[in-house]
Amino acid sequence: MFNKQKTYDKLLELVKAENIKPEENLRNHLYTKLGGKADFFITPTTYEEIQKVVKFSNEEDIPFTLLGNGSNLIIKDGGIRGIVINLKHLDDISTEENTLVAQSGARIIDASLFAMKQRLSGLEFACGIPGTVGGALYMNAGAYGGEIKDVLDYAYVVDKNGDIVKRLATELDLDYRTSNIPDNGDIVIEATFNLKPAKYEDIKAVVDDLTYKRESKQPLEYPSCGSVFKRPPGYFAGKLIQDSRLQGTNIGGAEVSTKHAGFIINKNNATTTDYISLIEHVQQTVKDKFGVELEREVRIIGEDKE
């Protein structure tokens, strides 16, 4: 167990005071609006600050967790011990010729729309993905036939030792909703994408079409973590859940969406325990009915409430 006062005093030497929040309620930073508190919630403004915090956590053996914008994450009701770092202040996006460079705290939606304005094609698929650029690399985010691995050239990361390292896309083991970024303990700080010139009108037509499909089919009016399950080989998760007659099923305040079976929504002040229990119920029901194991796409971290 670490000393919180000493940790706070040291963090004040590494990061500006206004960017350190003790006992921060993490539900304020998640799309599900679920989860407990972080001992320390830090929002650095420079790469150097990230390096300093990583090295400090290593030296003092303090638990360290990276949190994106919380779109594909569930945090348990007991919260997270140690340091939680969020890169929301590092959100610059720029282009040079046919490449787009985005800091990891930028939303991948914003990167997609920025590319459109610069008449660069390749990121249209990401126009409705709610995560950050860093989170998109972390899980090789994809939608409507496109994936990050299709356009990523390379990324800069802060590795587990606190050093800045360049990683080529080919070194990241990008596969269906996975990468080796979490296994390596890397923190993505910046990504460079290779795109192609195209007419603004053509890009916008694709973006408008994908936006309509998303808004008409997904329950965006309720808090949720997005698509809960990965697509099982040969099946569609949403179809299996629908055919299991699970839509509308609820545990506590969590409910399987009646609009899109692949979504579980926080309909009425759900707890994380409600949410996880409903995920497990869906998995067991689909397995019993169809013999198919549904694998979670959403990550679950943190501690149970005592």
PDB file of C-alpha atoms in Angstrom:
ATOM      1  CA  MET A   1       0.000   0.000   0.000  1.00  0.00           C
ATOM      2  CA  PHE A   2       1.357   3.439  -0.880  1.00  0.00           C
ATOM      3  CA  ASN A   3       1.162   6.651   1.125  1.00  0.00           C
ATOM      4  CA  LYS A   4      -1.420   8.898  -0.533  1.00  0.00           C
ATOM      5  CA  GLN A   5      -0.184  12.172   0.935  1.00  0.00           C
ATOM      6  CA  LYS A   6       3.406  11.532  -0.098  1.00  0.00           C
ATOM      7  CA  THR A   7       2.222  10.458  -3.529  1.00  0.00           C
ATOM      8  CA  TYR A   8       0.182  13.636  -3.940  1.00  0.00           C
ATOM      9  CA  ASP A   9       3.102  15.818  -2.830  1.00  0.00           C
ATOM     10  CA  LYS A  10       5.375  14.139  -5.374  1.00  0.00           C
ATOM     11  CA  LEU A  11       2.811  14.378  -8.170  1.00  0.00           C
ATOM     12  CA  LEU A  12       2.637  18.138  -7.550  1.00  0.00           C
ATOM     13  CA  GLU A  13       6.307  18.268  -8.596  1.00  0.00           C
ATOM     14  CA  LEU A  14       5.567  16.411 -11.841  1.00  0.00           C
ATOM     15  CA  VAL A  15       2.209  17.763 -13.043  1.00  0.00           C
ATOM     16  CA  LYS A  16       0.354  21.064 -12.604  1.00  0.00           C
ATOM     17  CA  ALA A  17      -1.903  21.064  -9.550  1.00  0.00           C
ATOM     18  CA  GLU A  18      -5.034  21.758 -11.601  1.00  0.00           C
ATOM     19  CA  ASN A  19      -4.384  18.545 -13.535  1.00  0.00           C
ATOM     20  CA  ILE A  20      -4.344  16.309 -10.458  1.00  0.00           C
ATOM     21  CA  LYS A  21      -7.659  15.228  -8.939  1.00  0.00           C
ATOM     22  CA  PRO A  22      -7.588  13.027  -5.821  1.00  0.00           C
ATOM     23  CA  GLU A  23     -10.577  10.715  -5.281  1.00  0.00           C
ATOM     24  CA  GLU A  24     -12.030  11.486  -8.700  1.00  0.00           C
ATOM     25  CA  ASN A  25     -15.320   9.765  -9.546  1.00  0.00           C
ATOM     26  CA  LEU A  26     -14.565   7.806 -12.713  1.00  0.00           C
ATOM     27  CA  ARG A  27     -18.189   7.489 -13.785  1.00  0.00           C
ATOM     28  CA  ASN A  28     -17.850  11.098 -14.919  1.00  0.00           C
ATOM     29  CA  HIS A  29     -15.352   9.918 -17.551  1.00  0.00           C
ATOM     30  CA  LEU A  30     -17.099   6.810 -18.908  1.00  0.00           C
ATOM     31  CA  TYR A  31     -19.780   6.429 -21.558  1.00  0.00           C
ATOM     32  CA  THR A  32     -21.595   3.931 -19.318  1.00  0.00           C
ATOM     33  CA  LYS A  33     -21.705   6.439 -16.428  1.00  0.00           C
ATOM     34  CA  LEU A  34     -20.630   3.581 -14.145  1.00  0.00           C
ATOM     35  CA  GLY A  35     -17.701   2.947 -11.829  1.00  0.00           C
ATOM     36  CA  GLY A  36     -16.038   3.960  -8.584  1.00  0.00           C
ATOM     37  CA  LYS A  37     -13.268   6.430  -7.771  1.00  0.00           C
ATOM     38  CA  ALA A  38      -9.596   6.745  -8.670  1.00  0.00           C
ATOM     39  CA  ASP A  39      -7.077   7.519  -5.943  1.00  0.00           C
ATOM     40  CA  PHE A  40      -5.469  10.028  -8.318  1.00  0.00           C
ATOM     41  CA  PHE A  41      -6.768  11.157 -11.717  1.00  0.00           C
ATOM     42  CA  ILE A  42      -4.108  12.937 -13.762  1.00  0.00           C
ATOM     43  CA  THR A  43      -4.448  14.817 -17.064  1.00  0.00           C
ATOM     44  CA  PRO A  44      -0.925  15.712 -18.297  1.00  0.00           C
ATOM     45  CA  THR A  45      -0.382  18.378 -20.950  1.00  0.00           C
ATOM     46  CA  THR A  46       3.009  17.274 -22.317  1.00  0.00           C
ATOM     47  CA  TYR A  47       4.750  14.052 -23.294  1.00  0.00           C
ATOM     48  CA  GLU A  48       7.427  14.817 -20.701  1.00  0.00           C
ATOM     49  CA  GLU A  49       4.829  14.848 -17.915  1.00  0.00           C
ATOM     50  CA  ILE A  50       3.640  11.397 -18.998  1.00  0.00           C
ATOM     51  CA  GLN A  51       7.212  10.116 -18.882  1.00  0.00           C
ATOM     52  CA  LYS A  52       7.745  11.562 -15.403  1.00  0.00           C
ATOM     53  CA  VAL A  53       4.562  10.006 -14.020  1.00  0.00           C
ATOM     54  CA  VAL A  54       5.369   6.588 -15.511  1.00  0.00           C
ATOM     55  CA  LYS A  55       8.894   6.641 -14.079  1.00  0.00           C
ATOM     56  CA  PHE A  56       7.607   7.783 -10.687  1.00  0.00           C
ATOM     57  CA  SER A  57       4.992   5.009 -10.552  1.00  0.00           C
ATOM     58  CA  ASN A  58       7.712   2.480 -11.412  1.00  0.00           C
ATOM     59  CA  GLU A  59      10.103   3.784  -8.762  1.00  0.00           C
ATOM     60  CA  GLU A  60       7.474   3.802  -6.002  1.00  0.00           C
ATOM     61  CA  ASP A  61       5.643   0.656  -7.203  1.00  0.00           C
ATOM     62  CA  ILE A  62       2.340   2.525  -7.454  1.00  0.00           C
ATOM     63  CA  PRO A  63      -0.386   0.969  -9.650  1.00  0.00           C
ATOM     64  CA  PHE A  64      -0.835   2.844 -12.910  1.00  0.00           C
ATOM     65  CA  THR A  65      -3.817   2.769 -15.296  1.00  0.00           C
ATOM     66  CA  LEU A  66      -4.366   4.544 -18.608  1.00  0.00           C
ATOM     67  CA  LEU A  67      -7.909   5.739 -19.308  1.00  0.00           C
ATOM     68  CA  GLY A  68      -9.040   6.988 -22.720  1.00  0.00           C
ATOM     69  CA  ASN A  69     -12.444   8.595 -23.082  1.00  0.00           C
ATOM     70  CA  GLY A  70     -14.121   5.541 -21.592  1.00  0.00           C
ATOM     71  CA  SER A  71     -16.142   4.460 -24.609  1.00  0.00           C
ATOM     72  CA  ASN A  72     -15.210   0.766 -24.557  1.00  0.00           C
ATOM     73  CA  LEU A  73     -14.565   0.265 -20.873  1.00  0.00           C
ATOM     74  CA  ILE A  74     -16.348  -0.796 -17.703  1.00  0.00           C
ATOM     75  CA  ILE A  75     -14.870   0.123 -14.331  1.00  0.00           C
ATOM     76  CA  LYS A  76     -16.044  -1.796 -11.288  1.00  0.00           C
ATOM     77  CA  ASP A  77     -17.876  -0.087  -8.433  1.00  0.00           C
ATOM     78  CA  GLY A  78     -14.807  -0.171  -6.151  1.00  0.00           C
ATOM     79  CA  GLY A  79     -12.862   2.048  -8.543  1.00  0.00           C
ATOM     80  CA  ILE A  80      -9.138   1.949  -9.324  1.00  0.00           C
ATOM     81  CA  ARG A  81      -6.238   2.156  -6.908  1.00  0.00           C
ATOM     82  CA  GLY A  82      -3.141   4.208  -7.603  1.00  0.00           C
ATOM     83  CA  ILE A  83      -2.752   6.596 -10.525  1.00  0.00           C
ATOM     84  CA  VAL A  84      -5.185   6.899 -13.417  1.00  0.00           C
ATOM     85  CA  ILE A  85      -3.883   8.966 -16.321  1.00  0.00           C
ATOM     86  CA  ASN A  86      -6.047  10.524 -19.022  1.00  0.00           C
ATOM     87  CA  LEU A  87      -4.615  12.228 -22.125  1.00  0.00           C
ATOM     88  CA  LYS A  88      -7.582  14.438 -23.040  1.00  0.00           C
ATOM     89  CA  HIS A  89      -5.385  17.561 -23.205  1.00  0.00           C
ATOM     90  CA  LEU A  90      -3.180  15.981 -25.891  1.00  0.00           C
ATOM     91  CA  ASP A  91      -5.613  16.270 -28.788  1.00  0.00           C
ATOM     92  CA  ASP A  92      -3.833  18.062 -31.650  1.00  0.00           C
ATOM     93  CA  ILE A  93      -4.538  16.910 -35.220  1.00  0.00           C
ATOM     94  CA  SER A  94      -2.615  18.016 -38.304  1.00  0.00           C
ATOM     95  CA  THR A  95      -1.967  16.948 -41.895  1.00  0.00           C
ATOM     96  CA  GLU A  96       1.009  17.114 -44.232  1.00  0.00           C
ATOM     97  CA  GLU A  97       0.526  16.038 -47.827  1.00  0.00           C
ATOM     98  CA  ASN A  98      -1.223  12.642 -47.582  1.00  0.00           C
ATOM     99  CA  THR A  99      -0.535  11.905 -43.914  1.00  0.00           C
ATOM    100  CA  LEU A 100      -2.560  12.772 -40.842  1.00  0.00           C
ATOM    101  CA  VAL A 101      -0.892  13.054 -37.430  1.00  0.00           C
ATOM    102  CA  ALA A 102      -3.081  12.914 -34.322  1.00  0.00           C
ATOM    103  CA  GLN A 103      -2.207  12.978 -30.652  1.00  0.00           C
ATOM    104  CA  SER A 104      -3.652  10.090 -28.696  1.00  0.00           C
ATOM    105  CA  GLY A 105      -6.138  12.161 -26.691  1.00  0.00           C
ATOM    106  CA  ALA A 106      -7.929  13.363 -29.822  1.00  0.00           C
ATOM    107  CA  ARG A 107     -11.197  11.649 -30.645  1.00  0.00           C
ATOM    108  CA  ILE A 108     -10.909   9.339 -33.640  1.00  0.00           C
ATOM    109  CA  ILE A 109     -14.197  10.886 -34.866  1.00  0.00           C
ATOM    110  CA  ASP A 110     -12.478  14.279 -34.949  1.00  0.00           C
ATOM    111  CA  ALA A 111      -9.518  12.812 -36.825  1.00  0.00           C
ATOM    112  CA  SER A 112     -11.944  11.361 -39.381  1.00  0.00           C
ATOM    113  CA  LEU A 113     -13.738  14.690 -39.872  1.00  0.00           C
ATOM    114  CA  PHE A 114     -10.450  16.614 -40.018  1.00  0.00           C
ATOM    115  CA  ALA A 115      -9.249  14.288 -42.770  1.00  0.00           C
ATOM    116  CA  MET A 116     -12.480  14.919 -44.684  1.00  0.00           C
ATOM    117  CA  LYS A 117     -11.969  18.686 -44.499  1.00  0.00           C
ATOM    118  CA  GLN A 118      -8.452  18.213 -45.852  1.00  0.00           C
ATOM    119  CA  ARG A 119      -9.863  16.066 -48.682  1.00  0.00           C
ATOM    120  CA  LEU A 120      -8.080  12.937 -47.469  1.00  0.00           C
ATOM    121  CA  SER A 121      -9.790   9.554 -47.644  1.00  0.00           C
ATOM    122  CA  GLY A 122      -9.253   6.437 -45.547  1.00  0.00           C
ATOM    123  CA  LEU A 123     -10.660   7.306 -42.117  1.00  0.00           C
ATOM    124  CA  GLU A 124     -14.312   7.514 -43.109  1.00  0.00           C
ATOM    125  CA  PHE A 125     -15.070   4.253 -41.267  1.00  0.00           C
ATOM    126  CA  ALA A 126     -14.100   5.951 -37.995  1.00  0.00           C
ATOM    127  CA  CYS A 127     -16.615   8.808 -38.264  1.00  0.00           C
ATOM    128  CA  GLY A 128     -18.857   7.178 -35.660  1.00  0.00           C
ATOM    129  CA  ILE A 129     -16.342   5.445 -33.377  1.00  0.00           C
ATOM    130  CA  PRO A 130     -16.498   7.276 -30.023  1.00  0.00           C
ATOM    131  CA  GLY A 131     -13.019   6.412 -28.694  1.00  0.00           C
ATOM    132  CA  THR A 132      -9.769   8.359 -28.712  1.00  0.00           C
ATOM    133  CA  VAL A 133      -6.964   7.868 -31.214  1.00  0.00           C
ATOM    134  CA  GLY A 134      -4.950   6.064 -28.549  1.00  0.00           C
ATOM    135  CA  GLY A 135      -7.876   3.811 -27.708  1.00  0.00           C
ATOM    136  CA  ALA A 136      -8.484   3.115 -31.384  1.00  0.00           C
ATOM    137  CA  LEU A 137      -4.919   1.820 -31.755  1.00  0.00           C
ATOM    138  CA  TYR A 138      -5.135  -0.087 -28.473  1.00  0.00           C
ATOM    139  CA  MET A 139      -7.979  -2.245 -29.806  1.00  0.00           C
ATOM    140  CA  ASN A 140      -7.517  -1.813 -33.569  1.00  0.00           C
ATOM    141  CA  ALA A 141     -10.919  -0.160 -33.719  1.00  0.00           C
ATOM    142  CA  GLY A 142     -13.030  -0.708 -36.775  1.00  0.00           C
ATOM    143  CA  ALA A 143     -16.478  -0.291 -38.296  1.00  0.00           C
ATOM    144  CA  TYR A 144     -18.253  -0.774 -41.598  1.00  0.00           C
ATOM    145  CA  GLY A 145     -15.423  -2.759 -43.168  1.00  0.00           C
ATOM    146  CA  GLY A 146     -12.522  -0.509 -42.137  1.00  0.00           C
ATOM    147  CA  GLU A 147      -9.926  -0.892 -39.375  1.00  0.00           C
ATOM    148  CA  ILE A 148      -7.097   1.180 -37.920  1.00  0.00           C
ATOM    149  CA  LYS A 149      -4.548  -1.299 -39.273  1.00  0.00           C
ATOM    150  CA  ASP A 150      -5.661  -0.398 -42.827  1.00  0.00           C
ATOM    151  CA  VAL A 151      -4.360   3.173 -42.536  1.00  0.00           C
ATOM    152  CA  LEU A 152      -1.891   3.354 -39.638  1.00  0.00           C
ATOM    153  CA  ASP A 153       1.753   4.003 -40.586  1.00  0.00           C
ATOM    154  CA  TYR A 154       3.413   4.279 -37.171  1.00  0.00           C
ATOM    155  CA  ALA A 155       2.919   5.530 -33.635  1.00  0.00           C
ATOM    156  CA  TYR A 156       4.999   7.053 -30.876  1.00  0.00           C
ATOM    157  CA  VAL A 157       4.537   5.533 -27.433  1.00  0.00           C
ATOM    158  CA  VAL A 158       5.814   6.010 -23.914  1.00  0.00           C
ATOM    159  CA  ASP A 159       6.957   2.513 -23.018  1.00  0.00           C
ATOM    160  CA  LYS A 160       6.760   0.893 -19.591  1.00  0.00           C
ATOM    161  CA  ASN A 161      10.182   2.334 -18.684  1.00  0.00           C
ATOM    162  CA  GLY A 162       9.035   5.873 -19.449  1.00  0.00           C
ATOM    163  CA  ASP A 163      10.963   6.219 -22.731  1.00  0.00           C
ATOM    164  CA  ILE A 164       9.491   7.539 -25.996  1.00  0.00           C
ATOM    165  CA  VAL A 165       9.712   4.869 -28.704  1.00  0.00           C
ATOM    166  CA  LYS A 166       8.555   4.722 -32.333  1.00  0.00           C
ATOM    167  CA  ARG A 167       6.444   1.662 -33.198  1.00  0.00           C
ATOM    168  CA  LEU A 168       5.686   0.771 -36.817  1.00  0.00           C
ATOM    169  CA  ALA A 169       2.145  -0.443 -37.489  1.00  0.00           C
ATOM    170  CA  THR A 170       3.619  -3.808 -38.450  1.00  0.00           C
ATOM    171  CA  GLU A 171       5.123  -4.113 -34.956  1.00  0.00           C
ATOM    172  CA  LEU A 172       1.809  -3.698 -33.132  1.00  0.00           C
ATOM    173  CA  ASP A 173       0.205  -7.076 -33.994  1.00  0.00           C
ATOM    174  CA  LEU A 174      -2.996  -5.330 -35.026  1.00  0.00           C
ATOM    175  CA  ASP A 175      -5.769  -7.888 -35.430  1.00  0.00           C
ATOM    176  CA  TYR A 176      -9.532  -8.042 -34.901  1.00  0.00           C
ATOM    177  CA  ARG A 177     -10.078  -5.709 -31.923  1.00  0.00           C
ATOM    178  CA  THR A 178      -6.635  -6.435 -30.512  1.00  0.00           C
ATOM    179  CA  SER A 179      -3.022  -5.245 -30.507  1.00  0.00           C
ATOM    180  CA  ASN A 180       0.084  -5.903 -28.430  1.00  0.00           C
ATOM    181  CA  ILE A 181      -0.044  -2.391 -26.943  1.00  0.00           C
ATOM    182  CA  PRO A 182      -1.520  -3.500 -23.586  1.00  0.00           C
ATOM    183  CA  ASP A 183       0.814  -6.500 -23.319  1.00  0.00           C
ATOM    184  CA  ASN A 184       3.829  -4.266 -23.936  1.00  0.00           C
ATOM    185  CA  GLY A 185       2.649  -1.710 -21.394  1.00  0.00           C
ATOM    186  CA  ASP A 186       2.870   1.060 -23.997  1.00  0.00           C
ATOM    187  CA  ILE A 187       1.045   4.389 -23.806  1.00  0.00           C
ATOM    188  CA  VAL A 188       0.266   5.688 -27.284  1.00  0.00           C
ATOM    189  CA  ILE A 189       0.968   9.415 -27.478  1.00  0.00           C
ATOM    190  CA  GLU A 190       0.783  10.082 -31.224  1.00  0.00           C
ATOM    191  CA  ALA A 191      -0.212   8.266 -34.422  1.00  0.00           C
ATOM    192  CA  THR A 192       0.488   8.870 -38.111  1.00  0.00           C
ATOM    193  CA  PHE A 193      -1.954   7.651 -40.767  1.00  0.00           C
ATOM    194  CA  ASN A 194      -1.406   7.205 -44.501  1.00  0.00           C
ATOM    195  CA  LEU A 195      -4.432   8.509 -46.426  1.00  0.00           C
ATOM    196  CA  LYS A 196      -5.337   9.178 -50.050  1.00  0.00           C
ATOM    197  CA  PRO A 197      -6.495  12.384 -51.784  1.00  0.00           C
ATOM    198  CA  ALA A 198     -10.162  12.361 -52.797  1.00  0.00           C
ATOM    199  CA  LYS A 199     -13.004  14.756 -53.573  1.00  0.00           C
ATOM    200  CA  TYR A 200     -14.609  16.336 -50.521  1.00  0.00           C
ATOM    201  CA  GLU A 201     -18.092  15.519 -51.839  1.00  0.00           C
ATOM    202  CA  ASP A 202     -17.236  11.828 -52.202  1.00  0.00           C
ATOM    203  CA  ILE A 203     -15.795  11.570 -48.702  1.00  0.00           C
ATOM    204  CA  LYS A 204     -18.741  13.442 -47.184  1.00  0.00           C
ATOM    205  CA  ALA A 205     -21.230  11.159 -48.916  1.00  0.00           C
ATOM    206  CA  VAL A 206     -19.642   8.126 -47.228  1.00  0.00           C
ATOM    207  CA  VAL A 207     -19.464   9.877 -43.846  1.00  0.00           C
ATOM    208  CA  ASP A 208     -23.113  10.965 -44.057  1.00  0.00           C
ATOM    209  CA  ASP A 209     -24.216   7.450 -44.974  1.00  0.00           C
ATOM    210  CA  LEU A 210     -22.294   5.815 -42.127  1.00  0.00           C
ATOM    211  CA  THR A 211     -23.514   8.455 -39.656  1.00  0.00           C
ATOM    212  CA  TYR A 212     -27.129   7.768 -40.654  1.00  0.00           C
ATOM    213  CA  LYS A 213     -26.650   4.013 -40.254  1.00  0.00           C
ATOM    214  CA  ARG A 214     -25.136   4.474 -36.810  1.00  0.00           C
ATOM    215  CA  GLU A 215     -27.687   6.952 -35.483  1.00  0.00           C
ATOM    216  CA  SER A 216     -30.682   5.030 -36.809  1.00  0.00           C
ATOM    217  CA  LYS A 217     -29.604   1.633 -35.481  1.00  0.00           C
ATOM    218  CA  GLN A 218     -27.756   2.304 -32.220  1.00  0.00           C
ATOM    219  CA  PRO A 219     -29.283   3.343 -28.844  1.00  0.00           C
ATOM    220  CA  LEU A 220     -27.254   6.555 -28.561  1.00  0.00           C
ATOM    221  CA  GLU A 221     -29.868   8.137 -26.298  1.00  0.00           C
ATOM    222  CA  TYR A 222     -28.706   5.987 -23.345  1.00  0.00           C
ATOM    223  CA  PRO A 223     -25.302   5.574 -21.670  1.00  0.00           C
ATOM    224  CA  SER A 224     -23.556   2.422 -22.884  1.00  0.00           C
ATOM    225  CA  CYS A 225     -20.118   1.024 -23.676  1.00  0.00           C
ATOM    226  CA  GLY A 226     -20.995   0.515 -27.335  1.00  0.00           C
ATOM    227  CA  SER A 227     -20.829  -2.935 -28.860  1.00  0.00           C
ATOM    228  CA  VAL A 228     -20.288  -5.331 -25.944  1.00  0.00           C
ATOM    229  CA  PHE A 229     -19.157  -8.474 -27.764  1.00  0.00           C
ATOM    230  CA  LYS A 230     -16.743  -9.370 -30.527  1.00  0.00           C
ATOM    231  CA  ARG A 231     -18.162 -10.949 -33.662  1.00  0.00           C
ATOM    232  CA  PRO A 232     -17.924 -14.739 -33.235  1.00  0.00           C
ATOM    233  CA  PRO A 233     -16.597 -16.578 -36.335  1.00  0.00           C
ATOM    234  CA  GLY A 234     -19.471 -17.340 -38.678  1.00  0.00           C
ATOM    235  CA  TYR A 235     -22.050 -15.410 -36.663  1.00  0.00           C
ATOM    236  CA  PHE A 236     -23.169 -11.942 -35.630  1.00  0.00           C
ATOM    237  CA  ALA A 237     -23.322 -11.321 -31.882  1.00  0.00           C
ATOM    238  CA  GLY A 238     -26.376  -9.075 -32.122  1.00  0.00           C
ATOM    239  CA  LYS A 239     -28.314 -11.654 -34.161  1.00  0.00           C
ATOM    240  CA  LEU A 240     -27.520 -14.428 -31.665  1.00  0.00           C
ATOM    241  CA  ILE A 241     -28.687 -12.233 -28.780  1.00  0.00           C
ATOM    242  CA  GLN A 242     -31.822 -11.216 -30.669  1.00  0.00           C
ATOM    243  CA  ASP A 243     -32.630 -14.828 -31.563  1.00  0.00           C
ATOM    244  CA  SER A 244     -32.170 -15.728 -27.894  1.00  0.00           C
ATOM    245  CA  ARG A 245     -35.016 -13.289 -27.157  1.00  0.00           C
ATOM    246  CA  LEU A 246     -32.841 -11.312 -24.768  1.00  0.00           C
ATOM    247  CA  GLN A 247     -33.712  -7.813 -25.955  1.00  0.00           C
ATOM    248  CA  GLY A 248     -35.361  -5.893 -23.134  1.00  0.00           C
ATOM    249  CA  THR A 249     -33.909  -8.238 -20.501  1.00  0.00           C
ATOM    250  CA  ASN A 250     -32.666  -6.294 -17.503  1.00  0.00           C
ATOM    251  CA  ILE A 251     -30.734  -6.781 -14.299  1.00  0.00           C
ATOM    252  CA  GLY A 252     -31.071  -3.816 -11.991  1.00  0.00           C
ATOM    253  CA  GLY A 253     -30.737  -0.691 -14.113  1.00  0.00           C
ATOM    254  CA  ALA A 254     -28.888  -2.400 -16.984  1.00  0.00           C
ATOM    255  CA  GLU A 255     -30.832  -3.586 -20.043  1.00  0.00           C
ATOM    256  CA  VAL A 256     -30.171  -5.346 -23.344  1.00  0.00           C
ATOM    257  CA  SER A 257     -31.147  -2.674 -25.854  1.00  0.00           C
ATOM    258  CA  THR A 258     -34.386  -3.187 -27.771  1.00  0.00           C
ATOM    259  CA  LYS A 259     -32.933  -1.045 -30.568  1.00  0.00           C
ATOM    260  CA  HIS A 260     -29.677  -2.964 -31.079  1.00  0.00           C
ATOM    261  CA  ALA A 261     -29.191  -6.344 -29.392  1.00  0.00           C
ATOM    262  CA  GLY A 262     -25.404  -5.946 -29.314  1.00  0.00           C
ATOM    263  CA  PHE A 263     -25.696  -3.037 -26.867  1.00  0.00           C
ATOM    264  CA  ILE A 264     -26.307  -3.097 -23.132  1.00  0.00           C
ATOM    265  CA  ILE A 265     -27.539   0.250 -21.860  1.00  0.00           C
ATOM    266  CA  ASN A 266     -27.513   1.949 -18.487  1.00  0.00           C
ATOM    267  CA  LYS A 267     -31.236   2.613 -18.528  1.00  0.00           C
ATOM    268  CA  ASN A 268     -31.943   3.410 -14.904  1.00  0.00           C
ATOM    269  CA  ASN A 269     -28.985   4.211 -12.626  1.00  0.00           C
ATOM    270  CA  ALA A 270     -27.329   0.819 -13.070  1.00  0.00           C
ATOM    271  CA  THR A 271     -24.331  -0.267 -11.043  1.00  0.00           C
ATOM    272  CA  THR A 272     -21.319  -1.896 -12.641  1.00  0.00           C
ATOM    273  CA  THR A 273     -22.375  -5.104 -10.884  1.00  0.00           C
ATOM    274  CA  ASP A 274     -25.736  -4.939 -12.705  1.00  0.00           C
ATOM    275  CA  TYR A 275     -23.954  -4.408 -16.017  1.00  0.00           C
ATOM    276  CA  ILE A 276     -21.466  -7.249 -15.610  1.00  0.00           C
ATOM    277  CA  SER A 277     -24.176  -9.633 -14.357  1.00  0.00           C
ATOM    278  CA  LEU A 278     -26.230  -8.920 -17.472  1.00  0.00           C
ATOM    279  CA  ILE A 279     -23.220  -9.471 -19.746  1.00  0.00           C
ATOM    280  CA  GLU A 280     -22.625 -12.859 -18.108  1.00  0.00           C
ATOM    281  CA  HIS A 281     -26.327 -13.747 -18.389  1.00  0.00           C
ATOM    282  CA  VAL A 282     -26.283 -12.954 -22.126  1.00  0.00           C
ATOM    283  CA  GLN A 283     -23.128 -15.035 -22.619  1.00  0.00           C
ATOM    284  CA  GLN A 284     -24.575 -18.025 -20.777  1.00  0.00           C
ATOM    285  CA  THR A 285     -27.947 -17.833 -22.554  1.00  0.00           C
ATOM    286  CA  VAL A 286     -26.389 -17.682 -26.029  1.00  0.00           C
ATOM    287  CA  LYS A 287     -24.047 -20.544 -25.169  1.00  0.00           C
ATOM    288  CA  ASP A 288     -26.929 -22.694 -23.910  1.00  0.00           C
ATOM    289  CA  LYS A 289     -29.106 -21.962 -26.941  1.00  0.00           C
ATOM    290  CA  PHE A 290     -26.580 -21.947 -29.783  1.00  0.00           C
ATOM    291  CA  GLY A 291     -23.367 -23.393 -28.359  1.00  0.00           C
ATOM    292  CA  VAL A 292     -21.511 -20.177 -29.219  1.00  0.00           C
ATOM    293  CA  GLU A 293     -19.120 -18.470 -26.798  1.00  0.00           C
ATOM    294  CA  LEU A 294     -19.523 -14.683 -26.935  1.00  0.00           C
ATOM    295  CA  GLU A 295     -16.221 -12.968 -26.182  1.00  0.00           C
ATOM    296  CA  ARG A 296     -16.332  -9.504 -24.673  1.00  0.00           C
ATOM    297  CA  GLU A 297     -15.064  -6.615 -26.752  1.00  0.00           C
ATOM    298  CA  VAL A 298     -15.468  -4.227 -23.831  1.00  0.00           C
ATOM    299  CA  ARG A 299     -12.749  -4.237 -21.149  1.00  0.00           C
ATOM    300  CA  ILE A 300     -13.595  -4.610 -17.457  1.00  0.00           C
ATOM    301  CA  ILE A 301     -11.107  -3.243 -14.923  1.00  0.00           C
ATOM    302  CA  GLY A 302     -11.019  -2.035 -11.323  1.00  0.00           C
ATOM    303  CA  GLU A 303     -12.000  -3.476  -7.988  1.00  0.00           C
ATOM    304  CA  ASP A 304     -15.233  -4.775  -6.543  1.00  0.00           C
ATOM    305  CA  LYS A 305     -16.911  -2.577  -3.967  1.00  0.00           C
ATOM    306  CA  GLU A 306     -16.272  -3.715  -0.423  1.00  0.00           C
TER     307      GLU A 306
END
